[in-house]
mmCIF file with all atom_site columns, C-alpha atoms in Angstrom:
data_model
loop_
_atom_site.group_PDB
_atom_site.id
_atom_site.type_symbol
_atom_site.label_atom_id
_atom_site.label_alt_id
_atom_site.label_comp_id
_atom_site.label_asym_id
_atom_site.label_entity_id
_atom_site.label_seq_id
_atom_site.pdbx_PDB_ins_code
_atom_site.Cartn_x
_atom_site.Cartn_y
_atom_site.Cartn_z
_atom_site.occupancy
_atom_site.B_iso_or_equiv
_atom_site.pdbx_formal_charge
_atom_site.auth_seq_id
_atom_site.auth_comp_id
_atom_site.auth_asym_id
_atom_site.auth_atom_id
_atom_site.pdbx_PDB_model_num
ATOM 1   C CA . UNK A 1 1   ? -1.473  -23.148 -12.033 1.00 0.00 ? 1   UNK A CA 1
ATOM 2   C CA . UNK A 1 2   ? -2.271  -23.560 -8.332  1.00 0.00 ? 2   UNK A CA 1
ATOM 3   C CA . UNK A 1 3   ? 0.242   -20.885 -7.422  1.00 0.00 ? 3   UNK A CA 1
ATOM 4   C CA . UNK A 1 4   ? -1.399  -18.468 -9.880  1.00 0.00 ? 4   UNK A CA 1
ATOM 5   C CA . UNK A 1 5   ? -4.816  -19.182 -8.398  1.00 0.00 ? 5   UNK A CA 1
ATOM 6   C CA . UNK A 1 6   ? -3.409  -18.580 -4.889  1.00 0.00 ? 6   UNK A CA 1
ATOM 7   C CA . UNK A 1 7   ? -1.884  -15.287 -6.068  1.00 0.00 ? 7   UNK A CA 1
ATOM 8   C CA . UNK A 1 8   ? -5.182  -14.273 -7.718  1.00 0.00 ? 8   UNK A CA 1
ATOM 9   C CA . UNK A 1 9   ? -7.293  -15.143 -4.661  1.00 0.00 ? 9   UNK A CA 1
ATOM 10  C CA . UNK A 1 10  ? -4.913  -13.445 -2.180  1.00 0.00 ? 10  UNK A CA 1
ATOM 11  C CA . UNK A 1 11  ? -4.880  -10.172 -4.098  1.00 0.00 ? 11  UNK A CA 1
ATOM 12  C CA . UNK A 1 12  ? -8.549  -10.374 -4.969  1.00 0.00 ? 12  UNK A CA 1
ATOM 13  C CA . UNK A 1 13  ? -9.317  -10.466 -1.224  1.00 0.00 ? 13  UNK A CA 1
ATOM 14  C CA . UNK A 1 14  ? -6.986  -7.566  -0.619  1.00 0.00 ? 14  UNK A CA 1
ATOM 15  C CA . UNK A 1 15  ? -8.656  -5.553  -3.371  1.00 0.00 ? 15  UNK A CA 1
ATOM 16  C CA . UNK A 1 16  ? -12.146 -6.450  -2.171  1.00 0.00 ? 16  UNK A CA 1
ATOM 17  C CA . UNK A 1 17  ? -11.797 -5.797  1.552   1.00 0.00 ? 17  UNK A CA 1
ATOM 18  C CA . UNK A 1 18  ? -9.548  -2.774  1.737   1.00 0.00 ? 18  UNK A CA 1
ATOM 19  C CA . UNK A 1 19  ? -11.185 0.627   1.870   1.00 0.00 ? 19  UNK A CA 1
ATOM 20  C CA . UNK A 1 20  ? -9.151  3.807   1.826   1.00 0.00 ? 20  UNK A CA 1
ATOM 21  C CA . UNK A 1 21  ? -6.596  2.553   -0.708  1.00 0.00 ? 21  UNK A CA 1
ATOM 22  C CA . UNK A 1 22  ? -2.865  3.053   -0.533  1.00 0.00 ? 22  UNK A CA 1
ATOM 23  C CA . UNK A 1 23  ? -1.490  2.852   2.945   1.00 0.00 ? 23  UNK A CA 1
ATOM 24  C CA . UNK A 1 24  ? -4.719  1.461   4.387   1.00 0.00 ? 24  UNK A CA 1
ATOM 25  C CA . UNK A 1 25  ? -3.991  -1.651  2.315   1.00 0.00 ? 25  UNK A CA 1
ATOM 26  C CA . UNK A 1 26  ? -0.476  -2.159  3.652   1.00 0.00 ? 26  UNK A CA 1
ATOM 27  C CA . UNK A 1 27  ? -1.427  -4.121  6.800   1.00 0.00 ? 27  UNK A CA 1
ATOM 28  C CA . UNK A 1 28  ? -3.634  -6.486  4.811   1.00 0.00 ? 28  UNK A CA 1
ATOM 29  C CA . UNK A 1 29  ? -1.028  -6.963  2.091   1.00 0.00 ? 29  UNK A CA 1
ATOM 30  C CA . UNK A 1 30  ? 1.677   -7.595  4.725   1.00 0.00 ? 30  UNK A CA 1
ATOM 31  C CA . UNK A 1 31  ? -0.449  -10.091 6.644   1.00 0.00 ? 31  UNK A CA 1
ATOM 32  C CA . UNK A 1 32  ? -1.232  -11.986 3.455   1.00 0.00 ? 32  UNK A CA 1
ATOM 33  C CA . UNK A 1 33  ? 2.086   -12.059 1.585   1.00 0.00 ? 33  UNK A CA 1
ATOM 34  C CA . UNK A 1 34  ? 4.550   -11.989 4.504   1.00 0.00 ? 34  UNK A CA 1
ATOM 35  C CA . UNK A 1 35  ? 2.809   -13.763 7.382   1.00 0.00 ? 35  UNK A CA 1
ATOM 36  C CA . UNK A 1 36  ? 0.264   -16.076 5.812   1.00 0.00 ? 36  UNK A CA 1
ATOM 37  C CA . UNK A 1 37  ? 1.672   -17.032 2.384   1.00 0.00 ? 37  UNK A CA 1
ATOM 38  C CA . UNK A 1 38  ? 5.335   -16.328 3.196   1.00 0.00 ? 38  UNK A CA 1
ATOM 39  C CA . UNK A 1 39  ? 5.992   -15.261 -0.390  1.00 0.00 ? 39  UNK A CA 1
ATOM 40  C CA . UNK A 1 40  ? 8.380   -12.546 0.773   1.00 0.00 ? 40  UNK A CA 1
ATOM 41  C CA . UNK A 1 41  ? 10.089  -11.760 4.056   1.00 0.00 ? 41  UNK A CA 1
ATOM 42  C CA . UNK A 1 42  ? 9.617   -8.532  6.030   1.00 0.00 ? 42  UNK A CA 1
ATOM 43  C CA . UNK A 1 43  ? 12.670  -6.796  4.531   1.00 0.00 ? 43  UNK A CA 1
ATOM 44  C CA . UNK A 1 44  ? 11.580  -7.618  0.966   1.00 0.00 ? 44  UNK A CA 1
ATOM 45  C CA . UNK A 1 45  ? 8.108   -6.372  1.799   1.00 0.00 ? 45  UNK A CA 1
ATOM 46  C CA . UNK A 1 46  ? 9.459   -3.013  2.990   1.00 0.00 ? 46  UNK A CA 1
ATOM 47  C CA . UNK A 1 47  ? 11.532  -2.749  -0.229  1.00 0.00 ? 47  UNK A CA 1
ATOM 48  C CA . UNK A 1 48  ? 8.409   -3.569  -2.280  1.00 0.00 ? 48  UNK A CA 1
ATOM 49  C CA . UNK A 1 49  ? 6.391   -0.874  -0.469  1.00 0.00 ? 49  UNK A CA 1
ATOM 50  C CA . UNK A 1 50  ? 9.124   1.706   -0.961  1.00 0.00 ? 50  UNK A CA 1
ATOM 51  C CA . UNK A 1 51  ? 9.432   0.920   -4.656  1.00 0.00 ? 51  UNK A CA 1
ATOM 52  C CA . UNK A 1 52  ? 5.646   0.806   -5.062  1.00 0.00 ? 52  UNK A CA 1
ATOM 53  C CA . UNK A 1 53  ? 5.191   4.273   -3.661  1.00 0.00 ? 53  UNK A CA 1
ATOM 54  C CA . UNK A 1 54  ? 8.046   5.577   -5.788  1.00 0.00 ? 54  UNK A CA 1
ATOM 55  C CA . UNK A 1 55  ? 6.407   4.597   -9.068  1.00 0.00 ? 55  UNK A CA 1
ATOM 56  C CA . UNK A 1 56  ? 3.421   6.326   -10.583 1.00 0.00 ? 56  UNK A CA 1
ATOM 57  C CA . UNK A 1 57  ? 0.104   4.655   -9.882  1.00 0.00 ? 57  UNK A CA 1
ATOM 58  C CA . UNK A 1 58  ? -1.723  3.117   -6.986  1.00 0.00 ? 58  UNK A CA 1
ATOM 59  C CA . UNK A 1 59  ? 0.309   1.546   -4.201  1.00 0.00 ? 59  UNK A CA 1
ATOM 60  C CA . UNK A 1 60  ? -1.700  -1.712  -4.194  1.00 0.00 ? 60  UNK A CA 1
ATOM 61  C CA . UNK A 1 61  ? -1.464  -2.071  -7.954  1.00 0.00 ? 61  UNK A CA 1
ATOM 62  C CA . UNK A 1 62  ? 2.309   -1.530  -7.966  1.00 0.00 ? 62  UNK A CA 1
ATOM 63  C CA . UNK A 1 63  ? 2.829   -3.771  -4.957  1.00 0.00 ? 63  UNK A CA 1
ATOM 64  C CA . UNK A 1 64  ? 0.688   -6.594  -6.288  1.00 0.00 ? 64  UNK A CA 1
ATOM 65  C CA . UNK A 1 65  ? 2.442   -6.431  -9.671  1.00 0.00 ? 65  UNK A CA 1
ATOM 66  C CA . UNK A 1 66  ? 5.890   -6.682  -8.037  1.00 0.00 ? 66  UNK A CA 1
ATOM 67  C CA . UNK A 1 67  ? 4.878   -9.580  -5.827  1.00 0.00 ? 67  UNK A CA 1
ATOM 68  C CA . UNK A 1 68  ? 3.217   -11.389 -8.761  1.00 0.00 ? 68  UNK A CA 1
ATOM 69  C CA . UNK A 1 69  ? 6.333   -10.864 -10.866 1.00 0.00 ? 69  UNK A CA 1
ATOM 70  C CA . UNK A 1 70  ? 8.584   -12.144 -8.095  1.00 0.00 ? 70  UNK A CA 1
ATOM 71  C CA . UNK A 1 71  ? 6.503   -15.290 -7.588  1.00 0.00 ? 71  UNK A CA 1
ATOM 72  C CA . UNK A 1 72  ? 5.442   -16.201 -11.169 1.00 0.00 ? 72  UNK A CA 1
ATOM 73  C CA . UNK A 1 73  ? 7.127   -13.776 -13.587 1.00 0.00 ? 73  UNK A CA 1
ATOM 74  C CA . UNK A 1 74  ? 5.126   -11.762 -16.155 1.00 0.00 ? 74  UNK A CA 1
ATOM 75  C CA . UNK A 1 75  ? 2.081   -14.015 -15.897 1.00 0.00 ? 75  UNK A CA 1
ATOM 76  C CA . UNK A 1 76  ? 2.063   -13.617 -12.106 1.00 0.00 ? 76  UNK A CA 1
ATOM 77  C CA . UNK A 1 77  ? 2.325   -9.829  -12.462 1.00 0.00 ? 77  UNK A CA 1
ATOM 78  C CA . UNK A 1 78  ? -0.696  -9.753  -14.798 1.00 0.00 ? 78  UNK A CA 1
ATOM 79  C CA . UNK A 1 79  ? -2.725  -12.111 -12.595 1.00 0.00 ? 79  UNK A CA 1
ATOM 80  C CA . UNK A 1 80  ? -2.109  -10.097 -9.413  1.00 0.00 ? 80  UNK A CA 1
ATOM 81  C CA . UNK A 1 81  ? -2.729  -6.821  -11.205 1.00 0.00 ? 81  UNK A CA 1
ATOM 82  C CA . UNK A 1 82  ? -6.131  -8.056  -12.416 1.00 0.00 ? 82  UNK A CA 1
ATOM 83  C CA . UNK A 1 83  ? -6.936  -9.588  -9.055  1.00 0.00 ? 83  UNK A CA 1
ATOM 84  C CA . UNK A 1 84  ? -6.340  -6.379  -7.063  1.00 0.00 ? 84  UNK A CA 1
ATOM 85  C CA . UNK A 1 85  ? -8.251  -4.060  -9.422  1.00 0.00 ? 85  UNK A CA 1
ATOM 86  C CA . UNK A 1 86  ? -11.157 -6.372  -10.316 1.00 0.00 ? 86  UNK A CA 1
ATOM 87  C CA . UNK A 1 87  ? -13.025 -5.943  -7.007  1.00 0.00 ? 87  UNK A CA 1
ATOM 88  C CA . UNK A 1 88  ? -12.868 -2.170  -7.249  1.00 0.00 ? 88  UNK A CA 1
ATOM 89  C CA . UNK A 1 89  ? -14.017 -2.299  -10.851 1.00 0.00 ? 89  UNK A CA 1
ATOM 90  C CA . UNK A 1 90  ? -16.962 -4.551  -9.944  1.00 0.00 ? 90  UNK A CA 1
ATOM 91  C CA . UNK A 1 91  ? -17.898 -2.424  -6.951  1.00 0.00 ? 91  UNK A CA 1
ATOM 92  C CA . UNK A 1 92  ? -17.704 0.833   -8.927  1.00 0.00 ? 92  UNK A CA 1
ATOM 93  C CA . UNK A 1 93  ? -19.780 -0.696  -11.710 1.00 0.00 ? 93  UNK A CA 1
ATOM 94  C CA . UNK A 1 94  ? -22.445 -1.717  -9.183  1.00 0.00 ? 94  UNK A CA 1
ATOM 95  C CA . UNK A 1 95  ? -22.327 1.662   -7.485  1.00 0.00 ? 95  UNK A CA 1
ATOM 96  C CA . UNK A 1 96  ? -22.729 3.417   -10.793 1.00 0.00 ? 96  UNK A CA 1
ATOM 97  C CA . UNK A 1 97  ? -25.662 1.224   -11.729 1.00 0.00 ? 97  UNK A CA 1
ATOM 98  C CA . UNK A 1 98  ? -27.495 1.591   -8.423  1.00 0.00 ? 98  UNK A CA 1
ATOM 99  C CA . UNK A 1 99  ? -26.214 4.905   -7.010  1.00 0.00 ? 99  UNK A CA 1
ATOM 100 C CA . UNK A 1 100 ? -29.428 6.800   -7.467  1.00 0.00 ? 100 UNK A CA 1
ATOM 101 C CA . UNK A 1 101 ? -31.471 4.039   -5.811  1.00 0.00 ? 101 UNK A CA 1
ATOM 102 C CA . UNK A 1 102 ? -29.328 3.927   -2.623  1.00 0.00 ? 102 UNK A CA 1
ATOM 103 C CA . UNK A 1 103 ? -28.008 7.456   -2.594  1.00 0.00 ? 103 UNK A CA 1
ATOM 104 C CA . UNK A 1 104 ? -29.941 8.544   0.483   1.00 0.00 ? 104 UNK A CA 1
ATOM 105 C CA . UNK A 1 105 ? -30.125 5.181   2.228   1.00 0.00 ? 105 UNK A CA 1
ATOM 106 C CA . UNK A 1 106 ? -29.436 5.691   5.939   1.00 0.00 ? 106 UNK A CA 1
ATOM 107 C CA . UNK A 1 107 ? -27.691 2.281   6.294   1.00 0.00 ? 107 UNK A CA 1
ATOM 108 C CA . UNK A 1 108 ? -25.385 2.808   3.306   1.00 0.00 ? 108 UNK A CA 1
ATOM 109 C CA . UNK A 1 109 ? -24.410 6.246   4.638   1.00 0.00 ? 109 UNK A CA 1
ATOM 110 C CA . UNK A 1 110 ? -23.863 4.802   8.131   1.00 0.00 ? 110 UNK A CA 1
ATOM 111 C CA . UNK A 1 111 ? -21.673 2.003   6.759   1.00 0.00 ? 111 UNK A CA 1
ATOM 112 C CA . UNK A 1 112 ? -19.464 4.492   4.924   1.00 0.00 ? 112 UNK A CA 1
ATOM 113 C CA . UNK A 1 113 ? -19.148 6.647   8.045   1.00 0.00 ? 113 UNK A CA 1
ATOM 114 C CA . UNK A 1 114 ? -17.932 3.566   9.928   1.00 0.00 ? 114 UNK A CA 1
ATOM 115 C CA . UNK A 1 115 ? -15.495 2.663   7.179   1.00 0.00 ? 115 UNK A CA 1
ATOM 116 C CA . UNK A 1 116 ? -14.168 6.232   7.040   1.00 0.00 ? 116 UNK A CA 1
ATOM 117 C CA . UNK A 1 117 ? -13.515 6.206   10.766  1.00 0.00 ? 117 UNK A CA 1
ATOM 118 C CA . UNK A 1 118 ? -11.428 3.012   10.530  1.00 0.00 ? 118 UNK A CA 1
ATOM 119 C CA . UNK A 1 119 ? -9.240  4.008   7.569   1.00 0.00 ? 119 UNK A CA 1
ATOM 120 C CA . UNK A 1 120 ? -6.914  6.430   9.430   1.00 0.00 ? 120 UNK A CA 1
ATOM 121 C CA . UNK A 1 121 ? -6.228  3.733   12.034  1.00 0.00 ? 121 UNK A CA 1
ATOM 122 C CA . UNK A 1 122 ? -5.307  1.285   9.230   1.00 0.00 ? 122 UNK A CA 1
ATOM 123 C CA . UNK A 1 123 ? -2.850  3.868   7.909   1.00 0.00 ? 123 UNK A CA 1
ATOM 124 C CA . UNK A 1 124 ? -1.401  4.307   11.404  1.00 0.00 ? 124 UNK A CA 1
ATOM 125 C CA . UNK A 1 125 ? -0.967  0.518   11.702  1.00 0.00 ? 125 UNK A CA 1
ATOM 126 C CA . UNK A 1 126 ? 0.894   0.543   8.381   1.00 0.00 ? 126 UNK A CA 1
ATOM 127 C CA . UNK A 1 127 ? 3.182   3.338   9.615   1.00 0.00 ? 127 UNK A CA 1
ATOM 128 C CA . UNK A 1 128 ? 3.990   1.486   12.833  1.00 0.00 ? 128 UNK A CA 1
ATOM 129 C CA . UNK A 1 129 ? 4.578   -1.785  11.017  1.00 0.00 ? 129 UNK A CA 1
ATOM 130 C CA . UNK A 1 130 ? 6.874   -0.272  8.397   1.00 0.00 ? 130 UNK A CA 1
ATOM 131 C CA . UNK A 1 131 ? 8.776   1.759   10.947  1.00 0.00 ? 131 UNK A CA 1
ATOM 132 C CA . UNK A 1 132 ? 9.718   -1.395  12.865  1.00 0.00 ? 132 UNK A CA 1
ATOM 133 C CA . UNK A 1 133 ? 11.913  -2.574  10.001  1.00 0.00 ? 133 UNK A CA 1
ATOM 134 C CA . UNK A 1 134 ? 13.696  0.764   9.524   1.00 0.00 ? 134 UNK A CA 1
ATOM 135 C CA . UNK A 1 135 ? 17.328  0.912   10.439  1.00 0.00 ? 135 UNK A CA 1
ATOM 136 C CA . UNK A 1 136 ? 17.139  3.400   13.248  1.00 0.00 ? 136 UNK A CA 1
ATOM 137 C CA . UNK A 1 137 ? 19.811  6.038   13.351  1.00 0.00 ? 137 UNK A CA 1
ATOM 138 C CA . UNK A 1 138 ? 19.991  9.704   14.126  1.00 0.00 ? 138 UNK A CA 1
ATOM 139 C CA . UNK A 1 139 ? 19.915  10.476  10.431  1.00 0.00 ? 139 UNK A CA 1
ATOM 140 C CA . UNK A 1 140 ? 16.806  8.348   9.878   1.00 0.00 ? 140 UNK A CA 1
ATOM 141 C CA . UNK A 1 141 ? 14.998  10.298  12.566  1.00 0.00 ? 141 UNK A CA 1
ATOM 142 C CA . UNK A 1 142 ? 16.189  13.608  11.066  1.00 0.00 ? 142 UNK A CA 1
ATOM 143 C CA . UNK A 1 143 ? 14.885  12.629  7.632   1.00 0.00 ? 143 UNK A CA 1
ATOM 144 C CA . UNK A 1 144 ? 11.557  11.475  9.096   1.00 0.00 ? 144 UNK A CA 1
ATOM 145 C CA . UNK A 1 145 ? 11.149  14.672  11.106  1.00 0.00 ? 145 UNK A CA 1
ATOM 146 C CA . UNK A 1 146 ? 12.067  16.893  8.164   1.00 0.00 ? 146 UNK A CA 1
ATOM 147 C CA . UNK A 1 147 ? 9.627   15.088  5.897   1.00 0.00 ? 147 UNK A CA 1
ATOM 148 C CA . UNK A 1 148 ? 6.849   15.323  8.466   1.00 0.00 ? 148 UNK A CA 1
ATOM 149 C CA . UNK A 1 149 ? 7.405   19.049  9.039   1.00 0.00 ? 149 UNK A CA 1
ATOM 150 C CA . UNK A 1 150 ? 7.525   19.823  5.317   1.00 0.00 ? 150 UNK A CA 1
ATOM 151 C CA . UNK A 1 151 ? 4.417   17.803  4.584   1.00 0.00 ? 151 UNK A CA 1
ATOM 152 C CA . UNK A 1 152 ? 2.406   19.160  7.495   1.00 0.00 ? 152 UNK A CA 1
ATOM 153 C CA . UNK A 1 153 ? 3.316   22.825  7.368   1.00 0.00 ? 153 UNK A CA 1
ATOM 154 C CA . UNK A 1 154 ? 4.220   23.602  3.758   1.00 0.00 ? 154 UNK A CA 1
ATOM 155 C CA . UNK A 1 155 ? 2.250   23.179  0.570   1.00 0.00 ? 155 UNK A CA 1
ATOM 156 C CA . UNK A 1 156 ? 4.750   20.831  -1.055  1.00 0.00 ? 156 UNK A CA 1
ATOM 157 C CA . UNK A 1 157 ? 3.851   17.840  -3.147  1.00 0.00 ? 157 UNK A CA 1
ATOM 158 C CA . UNK A 1 158 ? 4.927   14.570  -1.443  1.00 0.00 ? 158 UNK A CA 1
ATOM 159 C CA . UNK A 1 159 ? 6.688   13.564  -4.645  1.00 0.00 ? 159 UNK A CA 1
ATOM 160 C CA . UNK A 1 160 ? 9.277   16.322  -4.036  1.00 0.00 ? 160 UNK A CA 1
ATOM 161 C CA . UNK A 1 161 ? 9.816   15.018  -0.494  1.00 0.00 ? 161 UNK A CA 1
ATOM 162 C CA . UNK A 1 162 ? 10.409  11.496  -1.873  1.00 0.00 ? 162 UNK A CA 1
ATOM 163 C CA . UNK A 1 163 ? 12.809  12.822  -4.502  1.00 0.00 ? 163 UNK A CA 1
ATOM 164 C CA . UNK A 1 164 ? 14.676  14.994  -1.991  1.00 0.00 ? 164 UNK A CA 1
ATOM 165 C CA . UNK A 1 165 ? 14.923  12.112  0.478   1.00 0.00 ? 165 UNK A CA 1
ATOM 166 C CA . UNK A 1 166 ? 16.231  9.811   -2.262  1.00 0.00 ? 166 UNK A CA 1
ATOM 167 C CA . UNK A 1 167 ? 18.837  12.341  -3.360  1.00 0.00 ? 167 UNK A CA 1
ATOM 168 C CA . UNK A 1 168 ? 19.901  12.953  0.213   1.00 0.00 ? 168 UNK A CA 1
ATOM 169 C CA . UNK A 1 169 ? 20.143  9.197   0.731   1.00 0.00 ? 169 UNK A CA 1
ATOM 170 C CA . UNK A 1 170 ? 22.393  8.869   -2.325  1.00 0.00 ? 170 UNK A CA 1
ATOM 171 C CA . UNK A 1 171 ? 24.651  11.673  -1.129  1.00 0.00 ? 171 UNK A CA 1
ATOM 172 C CA . UNK A 1 172 ? 24.754  10.762  2.585   1.00 0.00 ? 172 UNK A CA 1
ATOM 173 C CA . UNK A 1 173 ? 24.566  6.975   2.569   1.00 0.00 ? 173 UNK A CA 1
ATOM 174 C CA . UNK A 1 174 ? 26.384  6.622   -0.735  1.00 0.00 ? 174 UNK A CA 1
ATOM 175 C CA . UNK A 1 175 ? 29.576  7.703   1.001   1.00 0.00 ? 175 UNK A CA 1
ATOM 176 C CA . UNK A 1 176 ? 29.206  4.815   3.455   1.00 0.00 ? 176 UNK A CA 1
ATOM 177 C CA . UNK A 1 177 ? 28.491  7.144   6.415   1.00 0.00 ? 177 UNK A CA 1
ATOM 178 C CA . UNK A 1 178 ? 25.673  5.113   7.916   1.00 0.00 ? 178 UNK A CA 1
ATOM 179 C CA . UNK A 1 179 ? 25.284  5.453   11.671  1.00 0.00 ? 179 UNK A CA 1
#
């Protein structure tokens, strides 16, 4: 029971204090589950992030569910899922109830401007952190550059980039031709 409470509290904090969703949450999730709680190691964490972004749904929801399942099975998955979405649900409920009252409040608007400025940096920290555990090879850099170019300069859905990268990985690395 204590482990379930620890899981709930860890993911409740992640859900409550992460603005920007998705990749902005990665540094907080990593700090909590890899460094602080030591529920998974760095390589497992990278695998969880890769799988989480490959499935439909929010990254934090998928990630929390996988970690919860790894630690405490189905019950752990349900607990972490509820924990990570509950703060957002509560916040959105409160915003909906009081939106008109605080809609033009200068301090609320200022707080959101500050939060919005920090979110891209949190995403950058996630990129740097995840890139440290990549096996670096010429082909890895080619795939990263191709994905970056396609996403920046062409109107292509990122899902297609993920699918193409996965298929390329199967063909290239499946033959055992890793550099």
